[in-house]
mmCIF file of N, CA and C in Angstrom:
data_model
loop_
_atom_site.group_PDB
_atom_site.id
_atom_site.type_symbol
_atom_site.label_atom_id
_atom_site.label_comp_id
_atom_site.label_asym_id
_atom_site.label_seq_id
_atom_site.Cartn_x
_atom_site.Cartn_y
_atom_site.Cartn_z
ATOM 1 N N UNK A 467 79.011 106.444 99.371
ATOM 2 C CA UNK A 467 77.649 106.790 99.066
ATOM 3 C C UNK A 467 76.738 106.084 100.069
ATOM 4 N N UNK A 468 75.751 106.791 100.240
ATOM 5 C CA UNK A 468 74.957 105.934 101.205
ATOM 6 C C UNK A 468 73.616 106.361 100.789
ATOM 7 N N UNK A 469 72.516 105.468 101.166
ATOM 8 C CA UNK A 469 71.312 105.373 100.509
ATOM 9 C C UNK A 469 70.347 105.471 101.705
ATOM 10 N N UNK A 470 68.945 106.201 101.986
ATOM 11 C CA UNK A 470 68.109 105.921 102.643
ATOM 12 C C UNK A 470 66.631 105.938 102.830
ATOM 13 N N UNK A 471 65.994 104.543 102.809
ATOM 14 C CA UNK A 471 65.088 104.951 101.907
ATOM 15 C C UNK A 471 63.765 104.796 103.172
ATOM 16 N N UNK A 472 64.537 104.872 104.648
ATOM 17 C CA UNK A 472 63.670 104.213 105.763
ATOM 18 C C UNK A 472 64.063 104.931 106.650
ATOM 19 N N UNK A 473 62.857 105.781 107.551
ATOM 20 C CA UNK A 473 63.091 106.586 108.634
ATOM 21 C C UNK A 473 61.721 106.023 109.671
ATOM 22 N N UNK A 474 62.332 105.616 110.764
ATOM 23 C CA UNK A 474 61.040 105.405 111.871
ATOM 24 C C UNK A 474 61.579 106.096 112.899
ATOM 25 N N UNK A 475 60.106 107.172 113.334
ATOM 26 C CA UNK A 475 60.115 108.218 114.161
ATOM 27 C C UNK A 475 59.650 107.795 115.056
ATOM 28 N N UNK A 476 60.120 108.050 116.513
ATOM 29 C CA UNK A 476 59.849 107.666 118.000
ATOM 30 C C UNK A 476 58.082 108.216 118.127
ATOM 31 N N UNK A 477 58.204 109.030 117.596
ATOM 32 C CA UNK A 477 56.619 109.740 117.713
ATOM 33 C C UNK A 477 56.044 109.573 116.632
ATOM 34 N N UNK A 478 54.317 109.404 116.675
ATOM 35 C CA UNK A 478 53.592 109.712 115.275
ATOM 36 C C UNK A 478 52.998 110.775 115.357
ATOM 37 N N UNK A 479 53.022 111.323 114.001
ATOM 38 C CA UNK A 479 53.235 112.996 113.821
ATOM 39 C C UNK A 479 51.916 112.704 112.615
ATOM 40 N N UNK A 480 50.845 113.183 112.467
ATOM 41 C CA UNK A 480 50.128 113.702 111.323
ATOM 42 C C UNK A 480 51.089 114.315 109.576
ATOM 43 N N UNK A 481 51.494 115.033 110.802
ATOM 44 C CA UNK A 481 52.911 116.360 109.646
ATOM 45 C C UNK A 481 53.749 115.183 109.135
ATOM 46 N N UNK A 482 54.324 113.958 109.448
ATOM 47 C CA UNK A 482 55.544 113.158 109.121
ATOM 48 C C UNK A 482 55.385 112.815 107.747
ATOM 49 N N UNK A 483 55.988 113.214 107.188
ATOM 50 C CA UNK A 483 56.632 113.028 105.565
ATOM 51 C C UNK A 483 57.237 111.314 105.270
ATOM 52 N N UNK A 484 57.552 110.681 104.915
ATOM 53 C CA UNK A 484 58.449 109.815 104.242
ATOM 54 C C UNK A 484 59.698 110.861 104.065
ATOM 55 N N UNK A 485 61.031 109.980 104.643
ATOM 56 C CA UNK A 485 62.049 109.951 104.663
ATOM 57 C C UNK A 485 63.246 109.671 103.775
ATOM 58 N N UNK A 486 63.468 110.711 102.527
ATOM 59 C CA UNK A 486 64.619 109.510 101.675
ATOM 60 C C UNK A 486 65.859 110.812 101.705
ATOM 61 N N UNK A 487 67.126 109.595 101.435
ATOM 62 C CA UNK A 487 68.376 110.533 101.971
ATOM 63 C C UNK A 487 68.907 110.094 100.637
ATOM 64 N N UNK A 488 70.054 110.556 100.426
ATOM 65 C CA UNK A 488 71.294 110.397 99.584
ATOM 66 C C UNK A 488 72.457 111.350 99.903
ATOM 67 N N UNK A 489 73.531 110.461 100.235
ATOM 68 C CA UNK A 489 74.898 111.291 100.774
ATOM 69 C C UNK A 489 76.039 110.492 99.998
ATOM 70 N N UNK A 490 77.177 111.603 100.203
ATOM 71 C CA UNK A 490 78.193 111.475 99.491
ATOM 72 C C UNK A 490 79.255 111.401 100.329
ATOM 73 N N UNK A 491 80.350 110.917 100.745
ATOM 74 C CA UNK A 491 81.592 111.639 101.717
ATOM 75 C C UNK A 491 82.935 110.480 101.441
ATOM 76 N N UNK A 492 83.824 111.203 101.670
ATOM 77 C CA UNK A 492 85.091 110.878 101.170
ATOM 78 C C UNK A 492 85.950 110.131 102.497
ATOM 79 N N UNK A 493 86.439 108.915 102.595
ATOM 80 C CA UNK A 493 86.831 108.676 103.880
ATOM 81 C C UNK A 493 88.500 108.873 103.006
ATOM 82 N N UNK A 494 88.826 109.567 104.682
ATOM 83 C CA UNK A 494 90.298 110.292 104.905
ATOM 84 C C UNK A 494 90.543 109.459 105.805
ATOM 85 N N UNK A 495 92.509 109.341 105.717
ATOM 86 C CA UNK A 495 93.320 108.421 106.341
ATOM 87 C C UNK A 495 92.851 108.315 107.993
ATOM 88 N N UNK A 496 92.665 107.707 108.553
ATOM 89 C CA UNK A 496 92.808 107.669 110.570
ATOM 90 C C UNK A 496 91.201 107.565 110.473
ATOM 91 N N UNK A 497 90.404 107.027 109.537
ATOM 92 C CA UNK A 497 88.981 107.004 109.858
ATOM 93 C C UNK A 497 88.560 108.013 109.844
ATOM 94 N N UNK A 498 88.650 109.122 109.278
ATOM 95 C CA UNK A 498 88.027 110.098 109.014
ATOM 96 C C UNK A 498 87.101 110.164 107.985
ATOM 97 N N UNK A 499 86.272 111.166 108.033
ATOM 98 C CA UNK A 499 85.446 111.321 106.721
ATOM 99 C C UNK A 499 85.065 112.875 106.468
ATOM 100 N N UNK A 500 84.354 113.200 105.704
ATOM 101 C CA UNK A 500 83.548 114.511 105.529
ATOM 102 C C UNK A 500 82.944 114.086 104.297
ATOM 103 N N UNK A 501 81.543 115.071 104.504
ATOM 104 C CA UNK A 501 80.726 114.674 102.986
ATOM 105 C C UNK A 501 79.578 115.926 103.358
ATOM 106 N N UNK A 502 78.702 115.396 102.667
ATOM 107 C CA UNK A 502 77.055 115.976 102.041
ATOM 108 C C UNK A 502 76.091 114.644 102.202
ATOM 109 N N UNK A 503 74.721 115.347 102.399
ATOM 110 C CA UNK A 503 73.831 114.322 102.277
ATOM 111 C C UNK A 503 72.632 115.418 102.096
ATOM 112 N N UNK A 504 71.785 115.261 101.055
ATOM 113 C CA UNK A 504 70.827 115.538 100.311
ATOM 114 C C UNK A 504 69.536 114.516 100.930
ATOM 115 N N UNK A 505 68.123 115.367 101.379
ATOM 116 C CA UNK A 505 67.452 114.634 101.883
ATOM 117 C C UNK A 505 65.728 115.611 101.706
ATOM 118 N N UNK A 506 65.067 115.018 102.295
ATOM 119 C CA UNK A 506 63.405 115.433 102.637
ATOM 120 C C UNK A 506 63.223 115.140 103.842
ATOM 121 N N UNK A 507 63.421 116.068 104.185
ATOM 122 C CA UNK A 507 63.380 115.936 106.030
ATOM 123 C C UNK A 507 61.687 115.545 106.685
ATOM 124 N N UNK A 508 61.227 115.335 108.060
ATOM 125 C CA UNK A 508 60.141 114.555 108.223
ATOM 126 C C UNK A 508 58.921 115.352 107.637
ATOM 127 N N UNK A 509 59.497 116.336 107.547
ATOM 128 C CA UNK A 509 58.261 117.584 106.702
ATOM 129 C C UNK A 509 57.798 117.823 105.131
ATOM 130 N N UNK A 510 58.559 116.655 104.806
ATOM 131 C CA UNK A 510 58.534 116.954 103.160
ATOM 132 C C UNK A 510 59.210 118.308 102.779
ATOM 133 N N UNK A 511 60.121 118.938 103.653
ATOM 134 C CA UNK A 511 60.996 119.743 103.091
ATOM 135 C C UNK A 511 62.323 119.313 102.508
ATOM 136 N N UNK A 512 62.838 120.285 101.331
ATOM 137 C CA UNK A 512 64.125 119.928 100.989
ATOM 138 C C UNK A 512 65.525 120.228 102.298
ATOM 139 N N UNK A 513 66.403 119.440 102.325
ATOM 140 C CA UNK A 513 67.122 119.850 103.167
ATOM 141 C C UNK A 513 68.404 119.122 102.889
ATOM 142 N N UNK A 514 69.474 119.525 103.600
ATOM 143 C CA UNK A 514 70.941 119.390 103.677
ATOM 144 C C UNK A 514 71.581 119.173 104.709
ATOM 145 N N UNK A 515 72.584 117.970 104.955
ATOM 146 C CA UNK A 515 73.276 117.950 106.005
ATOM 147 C C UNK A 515 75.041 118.563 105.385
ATOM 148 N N UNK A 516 75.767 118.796 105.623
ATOM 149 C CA UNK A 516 77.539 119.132 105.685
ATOM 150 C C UNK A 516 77.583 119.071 107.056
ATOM 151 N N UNK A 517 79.250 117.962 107.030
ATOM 152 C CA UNK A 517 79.538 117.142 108.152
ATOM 153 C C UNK A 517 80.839 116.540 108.404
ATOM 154 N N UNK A 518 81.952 116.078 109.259
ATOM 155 C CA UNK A 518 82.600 115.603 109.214
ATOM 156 C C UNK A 518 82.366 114.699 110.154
ATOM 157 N N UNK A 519 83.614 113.860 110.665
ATOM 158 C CA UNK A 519 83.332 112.806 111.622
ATOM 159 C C UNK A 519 84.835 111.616 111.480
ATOM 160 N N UNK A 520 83.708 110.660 112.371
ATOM 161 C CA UNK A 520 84.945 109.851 111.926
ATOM 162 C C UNK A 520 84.804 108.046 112.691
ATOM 163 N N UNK A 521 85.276 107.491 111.775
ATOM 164 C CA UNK A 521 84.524 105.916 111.744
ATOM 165 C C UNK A 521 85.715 104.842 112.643
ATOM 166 N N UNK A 522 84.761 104.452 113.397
ATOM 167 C CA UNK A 522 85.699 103.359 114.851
ATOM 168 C C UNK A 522 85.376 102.012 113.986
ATOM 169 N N UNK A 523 86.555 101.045 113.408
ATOM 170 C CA UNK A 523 85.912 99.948 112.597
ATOM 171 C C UNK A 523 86.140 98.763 114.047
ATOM 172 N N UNK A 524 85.842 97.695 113.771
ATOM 173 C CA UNK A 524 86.106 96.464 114.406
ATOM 174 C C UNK A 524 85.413 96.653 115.909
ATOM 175 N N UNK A 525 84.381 97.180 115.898
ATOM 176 C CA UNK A 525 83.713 97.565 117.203
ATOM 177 C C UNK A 525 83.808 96.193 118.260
ATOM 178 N N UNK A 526 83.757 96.385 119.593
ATOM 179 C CA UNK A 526 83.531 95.250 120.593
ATOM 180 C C UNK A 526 84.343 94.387 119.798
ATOM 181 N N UNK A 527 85.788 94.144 119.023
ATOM 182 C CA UNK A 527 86.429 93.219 118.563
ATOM 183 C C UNK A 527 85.637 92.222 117.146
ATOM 184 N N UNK A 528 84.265 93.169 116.905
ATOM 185 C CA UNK A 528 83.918 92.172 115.415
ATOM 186 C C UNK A 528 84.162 92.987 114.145
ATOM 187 N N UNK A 529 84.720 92.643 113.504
ATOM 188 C CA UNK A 529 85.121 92.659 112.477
ATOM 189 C C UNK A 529 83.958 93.414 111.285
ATOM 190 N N UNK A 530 83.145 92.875 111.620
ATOM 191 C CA UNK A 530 82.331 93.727 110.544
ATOM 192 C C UNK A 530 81.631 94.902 111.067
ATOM 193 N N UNK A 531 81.806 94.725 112.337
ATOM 194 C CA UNK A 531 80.520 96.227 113.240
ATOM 195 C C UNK A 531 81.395 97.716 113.330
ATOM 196 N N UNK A 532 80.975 98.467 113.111
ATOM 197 C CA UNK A 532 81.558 99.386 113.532
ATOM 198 C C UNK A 532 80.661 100.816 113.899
ATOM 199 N N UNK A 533 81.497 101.818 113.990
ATOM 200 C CA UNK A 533 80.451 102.986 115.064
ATOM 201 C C UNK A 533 80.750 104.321 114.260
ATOM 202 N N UNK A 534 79.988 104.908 113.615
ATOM 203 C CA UNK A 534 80.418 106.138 112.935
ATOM 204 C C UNK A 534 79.910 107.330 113.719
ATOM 205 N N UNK A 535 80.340 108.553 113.845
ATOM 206 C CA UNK A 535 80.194 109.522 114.008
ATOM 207 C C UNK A 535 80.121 110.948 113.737
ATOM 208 N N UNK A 536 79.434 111.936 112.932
ATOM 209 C CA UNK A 536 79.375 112.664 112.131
ATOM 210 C C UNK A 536 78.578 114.081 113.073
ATOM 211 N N UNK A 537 79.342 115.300 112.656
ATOM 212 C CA UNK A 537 78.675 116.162 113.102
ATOM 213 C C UNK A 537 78.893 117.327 112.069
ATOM 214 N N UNK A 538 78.408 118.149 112.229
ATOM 215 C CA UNK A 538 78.231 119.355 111.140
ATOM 216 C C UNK A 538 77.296 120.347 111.153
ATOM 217 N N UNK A 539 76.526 120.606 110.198
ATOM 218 C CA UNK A 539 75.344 121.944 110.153
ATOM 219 C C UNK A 539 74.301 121.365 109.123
ATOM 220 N N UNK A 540 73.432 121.416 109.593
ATOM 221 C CA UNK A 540 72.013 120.970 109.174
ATOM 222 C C UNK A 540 71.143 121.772 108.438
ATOM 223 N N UNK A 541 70.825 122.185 107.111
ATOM 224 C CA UNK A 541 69.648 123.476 107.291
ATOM 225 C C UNK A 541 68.412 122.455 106.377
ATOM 226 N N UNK A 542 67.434 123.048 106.511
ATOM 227 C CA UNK A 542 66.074 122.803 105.868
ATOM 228 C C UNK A 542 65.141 122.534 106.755
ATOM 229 N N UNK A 543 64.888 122.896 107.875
ATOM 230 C CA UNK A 543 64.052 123.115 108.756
ATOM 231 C C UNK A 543 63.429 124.435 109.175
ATOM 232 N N UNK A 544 62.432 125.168 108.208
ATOM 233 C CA UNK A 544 61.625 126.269 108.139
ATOM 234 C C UNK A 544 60.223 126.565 108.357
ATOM 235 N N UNK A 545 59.987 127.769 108.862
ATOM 236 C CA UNK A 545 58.927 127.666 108.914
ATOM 237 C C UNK A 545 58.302 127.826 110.127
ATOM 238 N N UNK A 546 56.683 126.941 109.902
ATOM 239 C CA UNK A 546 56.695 125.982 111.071
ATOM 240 C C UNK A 546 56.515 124.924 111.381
ATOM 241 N N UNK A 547 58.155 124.282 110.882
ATOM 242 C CA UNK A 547 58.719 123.156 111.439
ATOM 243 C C UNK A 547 60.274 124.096 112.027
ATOM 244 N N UNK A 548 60.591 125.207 111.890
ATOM 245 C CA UNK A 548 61.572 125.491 112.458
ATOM 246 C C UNK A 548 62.110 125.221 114.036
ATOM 247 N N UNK A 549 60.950 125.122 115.021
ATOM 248 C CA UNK A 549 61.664 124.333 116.495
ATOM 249 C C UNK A 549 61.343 123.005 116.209
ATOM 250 N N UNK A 550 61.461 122.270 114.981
ATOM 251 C CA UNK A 550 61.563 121.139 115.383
ATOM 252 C C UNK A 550 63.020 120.334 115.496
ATOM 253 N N UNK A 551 64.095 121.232 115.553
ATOM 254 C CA UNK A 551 65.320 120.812 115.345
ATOM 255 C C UNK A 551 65.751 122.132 116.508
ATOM 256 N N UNK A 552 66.784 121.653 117.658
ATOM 257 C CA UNK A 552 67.810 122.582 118.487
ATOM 258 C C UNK A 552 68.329 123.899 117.695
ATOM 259 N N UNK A 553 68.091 124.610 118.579
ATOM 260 C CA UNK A 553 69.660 125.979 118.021
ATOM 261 C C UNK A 553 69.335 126.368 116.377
ATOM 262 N N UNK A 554 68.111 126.609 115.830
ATOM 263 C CA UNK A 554 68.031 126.591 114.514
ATOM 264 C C UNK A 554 68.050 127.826 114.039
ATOM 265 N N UNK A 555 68.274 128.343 113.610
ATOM 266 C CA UNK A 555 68.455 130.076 113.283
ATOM 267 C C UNK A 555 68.434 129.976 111.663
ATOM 268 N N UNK A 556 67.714 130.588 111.208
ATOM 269 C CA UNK A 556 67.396 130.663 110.110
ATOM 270 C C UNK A 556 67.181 129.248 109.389
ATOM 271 N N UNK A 557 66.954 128.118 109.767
ATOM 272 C CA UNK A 557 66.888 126.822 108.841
ATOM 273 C C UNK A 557 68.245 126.416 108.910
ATOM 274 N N UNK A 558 69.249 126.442 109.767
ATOM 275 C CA UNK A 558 70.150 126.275 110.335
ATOM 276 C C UNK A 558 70.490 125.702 111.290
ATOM 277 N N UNK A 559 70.870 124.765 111.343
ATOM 278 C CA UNK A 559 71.653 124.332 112.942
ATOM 279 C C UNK A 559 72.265 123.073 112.666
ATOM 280 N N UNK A 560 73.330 123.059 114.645
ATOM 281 C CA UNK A 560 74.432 122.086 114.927
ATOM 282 C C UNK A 560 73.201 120.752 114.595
ATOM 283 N N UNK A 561 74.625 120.025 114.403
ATOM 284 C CA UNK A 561 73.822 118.331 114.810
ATOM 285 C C UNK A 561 74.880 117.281 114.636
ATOM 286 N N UNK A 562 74.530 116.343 115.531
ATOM 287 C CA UNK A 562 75.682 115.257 116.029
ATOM 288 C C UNK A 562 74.527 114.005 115.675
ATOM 289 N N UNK A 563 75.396 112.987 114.894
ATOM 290 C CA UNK A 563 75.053 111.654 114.288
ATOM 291 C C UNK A 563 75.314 110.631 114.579
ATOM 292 N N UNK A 564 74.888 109.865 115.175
ATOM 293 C CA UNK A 564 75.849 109.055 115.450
ATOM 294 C C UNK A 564 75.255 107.711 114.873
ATOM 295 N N UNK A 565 76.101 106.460 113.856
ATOM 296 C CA UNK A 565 75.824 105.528 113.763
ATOM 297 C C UNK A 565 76.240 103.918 113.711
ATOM 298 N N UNK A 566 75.652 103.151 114.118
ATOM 299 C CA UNK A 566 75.500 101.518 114.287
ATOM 300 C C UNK A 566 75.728 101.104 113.141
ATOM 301 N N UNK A 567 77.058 100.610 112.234
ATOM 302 C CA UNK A 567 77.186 100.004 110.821
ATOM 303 C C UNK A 567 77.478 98.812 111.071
ATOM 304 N N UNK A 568 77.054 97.720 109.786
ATOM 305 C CA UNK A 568 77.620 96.457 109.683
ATOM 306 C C UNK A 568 78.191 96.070 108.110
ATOM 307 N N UNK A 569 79.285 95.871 108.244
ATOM 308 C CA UNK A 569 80.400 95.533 106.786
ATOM 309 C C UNK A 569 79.344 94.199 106.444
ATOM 310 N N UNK A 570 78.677 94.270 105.005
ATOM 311 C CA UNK A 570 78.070 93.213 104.524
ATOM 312 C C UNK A 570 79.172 92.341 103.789
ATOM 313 N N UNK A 571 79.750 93.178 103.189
ATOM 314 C CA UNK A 571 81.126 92.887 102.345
ATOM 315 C C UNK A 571 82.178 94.043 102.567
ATOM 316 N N UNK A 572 83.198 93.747 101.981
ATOM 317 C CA UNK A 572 84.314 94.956 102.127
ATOM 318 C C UNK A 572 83.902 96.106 101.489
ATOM 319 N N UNK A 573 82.925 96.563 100.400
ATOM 320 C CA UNK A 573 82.254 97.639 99.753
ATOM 321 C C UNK A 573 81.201 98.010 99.916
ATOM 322 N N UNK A 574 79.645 96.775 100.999
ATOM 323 C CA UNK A 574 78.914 97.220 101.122
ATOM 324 C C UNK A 574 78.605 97.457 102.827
ATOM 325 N N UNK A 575 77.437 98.010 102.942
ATOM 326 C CA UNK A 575 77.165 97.770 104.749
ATOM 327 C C UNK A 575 75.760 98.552 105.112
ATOM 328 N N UNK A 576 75.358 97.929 105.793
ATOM 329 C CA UNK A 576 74.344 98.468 106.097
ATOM 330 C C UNK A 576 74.204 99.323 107.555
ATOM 331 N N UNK A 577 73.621 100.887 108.137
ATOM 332 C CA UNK A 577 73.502 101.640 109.007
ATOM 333 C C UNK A 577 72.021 101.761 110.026
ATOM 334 N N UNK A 578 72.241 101.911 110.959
ATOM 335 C CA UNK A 578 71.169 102.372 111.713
ATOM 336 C C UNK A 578 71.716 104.072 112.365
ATOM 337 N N UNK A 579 70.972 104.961 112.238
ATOM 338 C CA UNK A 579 71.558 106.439 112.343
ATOM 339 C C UNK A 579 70.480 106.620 113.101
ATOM 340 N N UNK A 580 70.992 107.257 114.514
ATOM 341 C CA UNK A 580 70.095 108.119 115.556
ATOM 342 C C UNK A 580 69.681 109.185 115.485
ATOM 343 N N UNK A 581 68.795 109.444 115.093
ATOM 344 C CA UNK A 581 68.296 111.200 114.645
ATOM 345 C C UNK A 581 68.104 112.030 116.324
ATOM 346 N N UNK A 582 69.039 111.938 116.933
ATOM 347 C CA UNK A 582 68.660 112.394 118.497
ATOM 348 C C UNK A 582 67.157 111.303 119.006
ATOM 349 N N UNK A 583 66.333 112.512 119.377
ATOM 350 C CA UNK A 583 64.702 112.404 120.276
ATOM 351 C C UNK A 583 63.626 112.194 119.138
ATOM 352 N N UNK A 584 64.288 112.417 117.727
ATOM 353 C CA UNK A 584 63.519 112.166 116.635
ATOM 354 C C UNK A 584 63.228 110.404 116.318
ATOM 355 N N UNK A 585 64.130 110.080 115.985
ATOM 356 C CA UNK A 585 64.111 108.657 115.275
ATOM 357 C C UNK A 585 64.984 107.776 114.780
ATOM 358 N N UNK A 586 65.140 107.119 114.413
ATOM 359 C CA UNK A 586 66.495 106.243 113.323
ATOM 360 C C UNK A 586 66.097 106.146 111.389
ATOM 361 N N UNK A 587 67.361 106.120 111.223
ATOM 362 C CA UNK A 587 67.208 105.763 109.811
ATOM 363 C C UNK A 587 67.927 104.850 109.626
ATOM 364 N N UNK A 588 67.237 104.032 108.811
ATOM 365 C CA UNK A 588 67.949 102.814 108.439
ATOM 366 C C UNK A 588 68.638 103.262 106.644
ATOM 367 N N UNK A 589 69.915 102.832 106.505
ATOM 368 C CA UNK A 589 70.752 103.255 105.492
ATOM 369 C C UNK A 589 71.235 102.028 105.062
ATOM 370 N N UNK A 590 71.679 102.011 103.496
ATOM 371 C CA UNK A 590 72.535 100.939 102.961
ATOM 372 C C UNK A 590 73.550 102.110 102.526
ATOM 373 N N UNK A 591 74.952 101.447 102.540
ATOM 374 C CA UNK A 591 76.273 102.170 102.083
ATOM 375 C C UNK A 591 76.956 101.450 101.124
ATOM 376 N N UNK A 592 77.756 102.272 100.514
ATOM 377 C CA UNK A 592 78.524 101.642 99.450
ATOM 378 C C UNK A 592 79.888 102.007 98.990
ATOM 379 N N UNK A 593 81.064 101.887 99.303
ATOM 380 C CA UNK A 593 82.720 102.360 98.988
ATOM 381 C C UNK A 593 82.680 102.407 97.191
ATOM 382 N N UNK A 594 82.962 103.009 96.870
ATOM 383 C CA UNK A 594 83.191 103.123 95.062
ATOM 384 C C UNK A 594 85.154 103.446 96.088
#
């Protein structure tokens, strides 16, 4: 599970919404994962990520850092906010994630996630 209750955008936007996420995803054997994440994208629209990927632990040899990577299909970008996201076709499109984690404990950790040219989100995670 992962939690997010903090998005800072490279740009200031009038239009920029507050940012909150909630995702779900199942880690599979070899560092793998796939999940969902339920969100309000910078528009105050509802929106959805589906995604797979897959998590590098013990980054640069530390033990608690590691590097996740997630890509999938994005929709909830309509409208006009629809070019504000690549390749979007109908409230649709690719997107590649990539993120900066740190193991707080063996169940918790905290993320920094690159939204591309957009921004970062800062995330707390949690293993059930």
């Amino acid at each position: 599970m992962v939690f997010s209750p903090y998005t800072h955008h490279w740009s200031q936007n009038p239009d920029h919404k507050d940012v909150v996420l909630v995702a779900l995803h199942e880690h599979l054997p070899g560092g793998r994962l796939c999940g969902v994440s339920l969100f309000s994208n910078s528009f105050g629209q509802p929106s959805a990520y589906v995604y797979v990927g897959q998590e590098f632990d013990k980054l640069f040899g530390q033990p608690q850092l590691y590097l996740k990577v997630t890509a999938g299909i994005l929709y909830g970008y309509v409208g006009e906010y629809k070019d504000k996201v690549p390749l979007n076709l109908h409230g649709f499109s690719p997107a590649i994630i990539p993120a900066l984690g740190y193991n707080l404990t063996p169940r918790d950790s905290l993320q920094l996630q690159v939204l591309g040219t957009a921004g970062v989100m800062l995330a707390y995670g949690r293993k059930f």
